[in-house]
CSV table of C-alpha atoms and ligand atoms in Angstrom, one decimal:
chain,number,residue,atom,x,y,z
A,94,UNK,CA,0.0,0.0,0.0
A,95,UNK,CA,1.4,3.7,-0.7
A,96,UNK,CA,2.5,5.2,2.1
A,97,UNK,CA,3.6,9.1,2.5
A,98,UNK,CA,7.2,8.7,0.7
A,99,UNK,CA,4.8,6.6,-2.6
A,100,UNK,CA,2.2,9.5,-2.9
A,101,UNK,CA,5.1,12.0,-2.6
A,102,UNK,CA,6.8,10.5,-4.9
A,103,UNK,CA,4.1,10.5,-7.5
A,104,UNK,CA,2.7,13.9,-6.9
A,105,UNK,CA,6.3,15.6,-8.0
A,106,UNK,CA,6.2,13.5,-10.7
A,107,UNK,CA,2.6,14.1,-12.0
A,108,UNK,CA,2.7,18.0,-10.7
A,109,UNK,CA,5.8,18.5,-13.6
A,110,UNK,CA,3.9,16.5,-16.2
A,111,UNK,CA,0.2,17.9,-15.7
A,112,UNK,CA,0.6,21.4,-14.9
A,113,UNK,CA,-1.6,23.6,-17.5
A,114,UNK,CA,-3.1,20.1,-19.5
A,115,UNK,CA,-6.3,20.0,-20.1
A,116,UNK,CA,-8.7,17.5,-20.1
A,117,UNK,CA,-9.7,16.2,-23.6
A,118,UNK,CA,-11.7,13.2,-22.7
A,119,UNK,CA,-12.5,11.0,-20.0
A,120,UNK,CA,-13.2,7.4,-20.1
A,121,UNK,CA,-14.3,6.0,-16.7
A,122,UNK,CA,-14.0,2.0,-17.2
A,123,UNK,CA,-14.7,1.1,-13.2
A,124,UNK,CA,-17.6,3.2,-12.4
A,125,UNK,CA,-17.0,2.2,-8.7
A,126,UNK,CA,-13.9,3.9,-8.1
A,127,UNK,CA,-16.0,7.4,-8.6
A,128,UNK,CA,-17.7,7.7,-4.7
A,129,UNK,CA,-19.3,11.0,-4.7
A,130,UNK,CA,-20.7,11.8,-8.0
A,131,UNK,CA,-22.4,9.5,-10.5
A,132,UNK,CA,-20.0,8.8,-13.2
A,133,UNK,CA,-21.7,10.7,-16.0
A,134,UNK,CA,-21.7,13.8,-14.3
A,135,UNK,CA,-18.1,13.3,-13.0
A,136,UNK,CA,-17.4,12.8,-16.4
A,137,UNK,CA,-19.4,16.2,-17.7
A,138,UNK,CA,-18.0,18.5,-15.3
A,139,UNK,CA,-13.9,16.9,-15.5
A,140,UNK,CA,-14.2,17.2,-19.5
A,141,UNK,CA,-12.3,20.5,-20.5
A,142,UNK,CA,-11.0,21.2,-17.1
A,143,UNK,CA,-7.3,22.2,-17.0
A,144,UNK,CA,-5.2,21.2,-14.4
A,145,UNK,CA,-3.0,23.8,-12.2
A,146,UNK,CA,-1.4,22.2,-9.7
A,147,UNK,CA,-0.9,18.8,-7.6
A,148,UNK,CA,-0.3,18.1,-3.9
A,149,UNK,CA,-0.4,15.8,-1.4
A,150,UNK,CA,-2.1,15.7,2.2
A,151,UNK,CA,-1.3,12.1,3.9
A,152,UNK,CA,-1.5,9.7,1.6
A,153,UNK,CA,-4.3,11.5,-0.7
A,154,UNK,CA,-3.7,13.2,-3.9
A,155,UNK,CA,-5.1,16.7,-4.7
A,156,UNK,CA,-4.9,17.7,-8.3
A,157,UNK,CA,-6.3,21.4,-8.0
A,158,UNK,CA,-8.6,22.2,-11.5
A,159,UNK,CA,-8.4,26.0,-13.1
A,160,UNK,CA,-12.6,26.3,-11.8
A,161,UNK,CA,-11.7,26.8,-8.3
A,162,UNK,CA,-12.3,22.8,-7.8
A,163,UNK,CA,-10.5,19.6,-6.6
A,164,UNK,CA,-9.7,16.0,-7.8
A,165,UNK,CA,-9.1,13.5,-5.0
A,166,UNK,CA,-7.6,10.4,-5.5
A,167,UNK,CA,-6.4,8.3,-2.8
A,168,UNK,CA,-4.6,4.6,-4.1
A,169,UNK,CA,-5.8,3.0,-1.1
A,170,UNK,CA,-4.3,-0.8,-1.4
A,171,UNK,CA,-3.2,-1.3,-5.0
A,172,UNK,CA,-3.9,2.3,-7.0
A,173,UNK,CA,-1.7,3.0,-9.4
A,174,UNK,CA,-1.0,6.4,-11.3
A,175,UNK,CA,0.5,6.9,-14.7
A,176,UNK,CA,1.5,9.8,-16.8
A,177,UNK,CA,1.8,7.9,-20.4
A,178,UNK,CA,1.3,8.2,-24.4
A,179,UNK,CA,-1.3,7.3,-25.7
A,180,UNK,CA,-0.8,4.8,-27.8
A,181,UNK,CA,0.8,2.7,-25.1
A,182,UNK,CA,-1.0,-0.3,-24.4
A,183,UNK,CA,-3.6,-0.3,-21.1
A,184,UNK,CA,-3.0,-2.1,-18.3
A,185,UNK,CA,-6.0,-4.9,-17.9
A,186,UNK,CA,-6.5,-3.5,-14.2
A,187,UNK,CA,-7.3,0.4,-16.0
A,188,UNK,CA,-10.2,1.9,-14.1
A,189,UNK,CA,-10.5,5.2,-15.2
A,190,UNK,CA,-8.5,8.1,-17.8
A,191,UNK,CA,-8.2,11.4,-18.8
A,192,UNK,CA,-7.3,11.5,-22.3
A,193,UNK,CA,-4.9,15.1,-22.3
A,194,UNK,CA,-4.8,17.9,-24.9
A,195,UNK,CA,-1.0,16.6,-25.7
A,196,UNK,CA,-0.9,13.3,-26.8
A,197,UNK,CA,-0.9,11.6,-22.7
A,198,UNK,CA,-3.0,10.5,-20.9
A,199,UNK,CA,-3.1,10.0,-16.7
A,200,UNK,CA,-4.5,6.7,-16.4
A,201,UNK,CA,-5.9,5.5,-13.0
A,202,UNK,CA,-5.4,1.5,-12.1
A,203,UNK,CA,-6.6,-0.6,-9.7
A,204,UNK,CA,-6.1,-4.3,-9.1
A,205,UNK,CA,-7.9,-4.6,-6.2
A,206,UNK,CA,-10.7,-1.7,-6.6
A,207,UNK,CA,-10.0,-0.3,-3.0
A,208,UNK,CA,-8.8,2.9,-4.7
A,209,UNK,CA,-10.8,6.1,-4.2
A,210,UNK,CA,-12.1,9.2,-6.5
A,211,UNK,CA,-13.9,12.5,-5.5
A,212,UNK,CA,-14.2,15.7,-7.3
A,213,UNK,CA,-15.1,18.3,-5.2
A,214,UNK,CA,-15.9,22.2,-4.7
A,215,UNK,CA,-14.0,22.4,-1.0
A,216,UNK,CA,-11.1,19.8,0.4
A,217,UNK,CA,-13.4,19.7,3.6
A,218,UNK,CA,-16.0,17.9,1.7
A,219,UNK,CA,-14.1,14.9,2.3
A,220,UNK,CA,-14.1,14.5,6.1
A,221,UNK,CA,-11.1,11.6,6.0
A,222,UNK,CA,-8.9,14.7,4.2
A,223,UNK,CA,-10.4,17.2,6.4
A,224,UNK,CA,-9.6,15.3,9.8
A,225,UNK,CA,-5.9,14.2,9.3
A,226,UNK,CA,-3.2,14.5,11.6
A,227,UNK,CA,-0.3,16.7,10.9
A,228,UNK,CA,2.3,15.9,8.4
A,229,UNK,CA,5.3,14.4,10.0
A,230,UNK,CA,7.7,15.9,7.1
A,231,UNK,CA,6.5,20.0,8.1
A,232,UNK,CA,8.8,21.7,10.5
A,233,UNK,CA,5.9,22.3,12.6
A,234,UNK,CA,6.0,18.4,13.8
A,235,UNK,CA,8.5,18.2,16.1
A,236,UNK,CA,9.7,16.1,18.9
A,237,UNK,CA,7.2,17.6,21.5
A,238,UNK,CA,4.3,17.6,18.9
A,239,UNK,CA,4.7,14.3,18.4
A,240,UNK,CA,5.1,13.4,22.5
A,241,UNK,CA,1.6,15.5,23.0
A,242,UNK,CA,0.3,13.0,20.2
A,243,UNK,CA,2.0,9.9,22.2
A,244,UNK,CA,0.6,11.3,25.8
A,245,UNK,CA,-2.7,11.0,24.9
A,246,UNK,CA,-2.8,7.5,24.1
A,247,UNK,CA,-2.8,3.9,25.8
A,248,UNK,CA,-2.7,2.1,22.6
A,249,UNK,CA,0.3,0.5,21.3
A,250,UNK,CA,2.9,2.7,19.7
A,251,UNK,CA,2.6,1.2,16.2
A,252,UNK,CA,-1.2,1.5,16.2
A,253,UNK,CA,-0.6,5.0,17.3
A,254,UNK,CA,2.0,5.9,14.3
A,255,UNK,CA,-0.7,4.7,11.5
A,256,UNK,CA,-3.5,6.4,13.1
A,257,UNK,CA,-4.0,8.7,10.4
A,258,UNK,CA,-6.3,11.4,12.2
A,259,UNK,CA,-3.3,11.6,15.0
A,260,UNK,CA,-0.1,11.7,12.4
A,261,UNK,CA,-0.7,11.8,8.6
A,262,UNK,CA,0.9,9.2,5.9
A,263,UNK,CA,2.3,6.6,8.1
A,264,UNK,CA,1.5,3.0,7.2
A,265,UNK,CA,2.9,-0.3,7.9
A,266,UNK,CA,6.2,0.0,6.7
A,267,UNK,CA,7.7,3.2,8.0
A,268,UNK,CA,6.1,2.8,11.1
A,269,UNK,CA,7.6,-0.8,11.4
A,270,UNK,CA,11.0,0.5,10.5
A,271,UNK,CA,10.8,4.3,12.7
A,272,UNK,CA,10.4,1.8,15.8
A,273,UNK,CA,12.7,-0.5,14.1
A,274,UNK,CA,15.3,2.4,14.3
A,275,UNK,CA,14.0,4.1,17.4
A,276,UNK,CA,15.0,1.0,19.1
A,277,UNK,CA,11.3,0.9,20.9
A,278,UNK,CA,9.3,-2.6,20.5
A,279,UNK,CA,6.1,-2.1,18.7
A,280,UNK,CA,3.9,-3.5,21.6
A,281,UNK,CA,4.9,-0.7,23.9
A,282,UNK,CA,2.1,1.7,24.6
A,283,UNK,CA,2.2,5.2,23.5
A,284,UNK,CA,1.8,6.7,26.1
A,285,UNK,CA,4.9,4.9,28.3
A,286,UNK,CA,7.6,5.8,26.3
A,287,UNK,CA,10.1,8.4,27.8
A,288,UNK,CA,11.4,11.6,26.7
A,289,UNK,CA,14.4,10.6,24.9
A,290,UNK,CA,12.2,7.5,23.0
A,291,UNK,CA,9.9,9.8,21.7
A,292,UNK,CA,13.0,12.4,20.2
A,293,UNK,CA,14.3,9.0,18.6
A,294,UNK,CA,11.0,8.0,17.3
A,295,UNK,CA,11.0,11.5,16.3
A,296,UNK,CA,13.9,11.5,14.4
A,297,UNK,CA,13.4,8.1,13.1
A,298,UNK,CA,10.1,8.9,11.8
A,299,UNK,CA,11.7,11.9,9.8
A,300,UNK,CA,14.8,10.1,7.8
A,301,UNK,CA,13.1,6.5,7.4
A,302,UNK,CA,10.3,8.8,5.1
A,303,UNK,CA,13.0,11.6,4.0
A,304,UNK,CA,15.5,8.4,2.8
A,305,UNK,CA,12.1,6.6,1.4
A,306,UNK,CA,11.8,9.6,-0.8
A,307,UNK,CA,15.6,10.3,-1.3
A,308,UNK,CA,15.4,6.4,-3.1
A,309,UNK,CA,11.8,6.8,-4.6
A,310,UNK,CA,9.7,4.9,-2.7
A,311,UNK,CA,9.1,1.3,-1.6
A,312,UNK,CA,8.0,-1.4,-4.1
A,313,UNK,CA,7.8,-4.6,-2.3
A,314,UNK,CA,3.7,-4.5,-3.0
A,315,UNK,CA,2.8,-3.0,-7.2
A,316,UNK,CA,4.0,0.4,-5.9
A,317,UNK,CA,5.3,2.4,-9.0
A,318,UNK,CA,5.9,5.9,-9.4
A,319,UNK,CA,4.3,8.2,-12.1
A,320,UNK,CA,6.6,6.8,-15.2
A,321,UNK,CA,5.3,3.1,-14.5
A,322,UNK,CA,8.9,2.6,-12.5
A,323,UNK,CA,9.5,0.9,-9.3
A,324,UNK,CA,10.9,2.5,-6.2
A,325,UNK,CA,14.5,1.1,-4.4
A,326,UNK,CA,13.8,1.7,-1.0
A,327,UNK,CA,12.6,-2.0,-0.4
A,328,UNK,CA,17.1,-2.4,-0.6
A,329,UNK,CA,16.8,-0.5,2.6
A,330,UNK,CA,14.3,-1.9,4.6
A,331,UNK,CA,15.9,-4.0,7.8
A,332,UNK,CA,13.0,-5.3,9.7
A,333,UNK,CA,9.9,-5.2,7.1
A,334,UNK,CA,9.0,-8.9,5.7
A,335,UNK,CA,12.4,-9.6,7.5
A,336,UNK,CA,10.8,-12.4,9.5
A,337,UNK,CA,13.2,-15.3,10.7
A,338,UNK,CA,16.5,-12.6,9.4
A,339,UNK,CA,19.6,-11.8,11.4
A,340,UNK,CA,18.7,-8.2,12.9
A,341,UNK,CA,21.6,-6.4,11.1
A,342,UNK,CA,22.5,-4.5,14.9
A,343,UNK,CA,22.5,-7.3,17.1
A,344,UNK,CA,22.3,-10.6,15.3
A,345,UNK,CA,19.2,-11.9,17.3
A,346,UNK,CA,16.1,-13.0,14.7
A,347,UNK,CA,13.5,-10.7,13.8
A,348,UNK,CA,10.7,-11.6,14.9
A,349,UNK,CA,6.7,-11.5,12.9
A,350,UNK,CA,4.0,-10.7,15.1
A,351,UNK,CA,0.1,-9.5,13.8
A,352,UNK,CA,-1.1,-5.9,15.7
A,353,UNK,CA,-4.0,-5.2,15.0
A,354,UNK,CA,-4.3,-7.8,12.1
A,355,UNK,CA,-1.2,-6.3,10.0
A,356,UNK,CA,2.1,-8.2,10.0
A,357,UNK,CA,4.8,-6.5,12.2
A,358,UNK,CA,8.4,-6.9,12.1
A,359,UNK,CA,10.8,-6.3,15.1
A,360,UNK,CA,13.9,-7.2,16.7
A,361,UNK,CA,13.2,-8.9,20.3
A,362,UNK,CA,16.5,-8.3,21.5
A,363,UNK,CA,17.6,-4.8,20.4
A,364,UNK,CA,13.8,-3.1,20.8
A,365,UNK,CA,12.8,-2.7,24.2
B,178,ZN,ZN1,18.6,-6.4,17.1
């Protein structure tokens, strides 16, 4: 699934491509992956549009539209985003695509159909955007933001870290592998962990997504950036799917444990 570093990574590369395009045609192949208009009159009111910018906010897309209004997408599980010619061939898993005024068009996949569209007049429409935690990449999230966050809470760090209306854009994998770093065992609770834990976490949370960037994402799931290309940060990983492996700091074996139903990765001896 995406995480912040994923979505970053294709928003720089679809902001470059898509500024000032404009919409020539849109072909909407999976009418479930449109959830808050009927797919006719998403398709009226995108035709002609131009697009002026893209951003993201946690792990959603916002492609602003020269009428004032906004194009959500968020890949959810398996979404994929591509900035291609047109003549190349579509992908069997193509749900929806805006045929551009240059030859290109941004195609929207989806193997598993868990993927999400809105078009809307205000961001706050969309009460998931609206109601996300801060972004752990500003400089306005800092160590004592994120030990107010932590304070509050009796659930188990990891939970904490993915809980996307308390920090935006973590996800399984950099929150396995901030702990990971941070030295702190996923089980701990929040809310227990001292001062200089949380300034690790803190830091830990910061380079494991900065570095994700840096090396373009991770693509152990179908994760590809804008161009169709994989990411190389799944080289860096050291406790993620690392189940049964040498922990590369201590030599103990990593062990695989399920919180909250999603498969965790941690060192038992070197993660306290
Ligand atoms: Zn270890």
């Amino acid at each position: 699934m995406p995480e912040l570093p994923e979505v970053e990574v294709i928003k720089d590369g679809l902001r470059r491509k898509l500024r000032n395009r404009t919409i020539k045609g849109v072909d909407i192949l999976f009418k479930g992956s449109i959830k808050n208009l009927s797919p006719p009159v998403f398709g009226k009111r995108m035709l002609g549009r131009k697009f002026e910018d893209v951003s993201r906010r946690g792990k959603f897309l916002i492609f602003s539209l020269d009428n004032g209004s906004f194009l959500i997408i968020h890949l959810r599980m398996t979404g994929q985003l591509t900035y291609c010619p047109s003549n190349e061939e579509a992908d069997k898993y193509l749900c929806l695509k805006f045929i551009l005024d240059n030859g290109y068009q941004l195609r929207f996949m989806d193997m598993r159909r868990f993927g999400v569209v809105y078009l809307v007049k205000k961001l706050e429409e969309i009460t998931t955007l609206a109601n996300l935690g801060p972004e752990p990449l500003e400089s306005n999230f800092t160590a004592l933001s994120l030990e107010e966050i932590l304070k509050g809470q009796k659930k188990k760090v990891k939970i904490v870290l993915m809980d996307q209306n308390l920090i935006a854009g973590i996800g399984n994998i950099y929150a396995t592998e901030a702990l990971y770093q941070a030295k702190i065992n996923p089980e701990r609770k929040a809310n227990q962990l001292t001062e200089a834990e949380v300034k690790e976490l803190h830091r830990a949370i910061r380079d494991i997504l900065q570095r994700s960037i840096s090396a373009r994402g991770t693509s152990t799931d179908n994760y590809r950036d804008a161009e169709g290309k994989k990411g190389n940060f799944q080289y860096q990983l050291q406790v993620y799917q690392r189940g049964g492996e040498p922990c590369s700091r201590c030599g103990a074996k990593i062990s695989q444990i399920k919180i909250s139903g999603r498969s965790t990765y941690f060192c038992p001896s070197c993660q306290k």
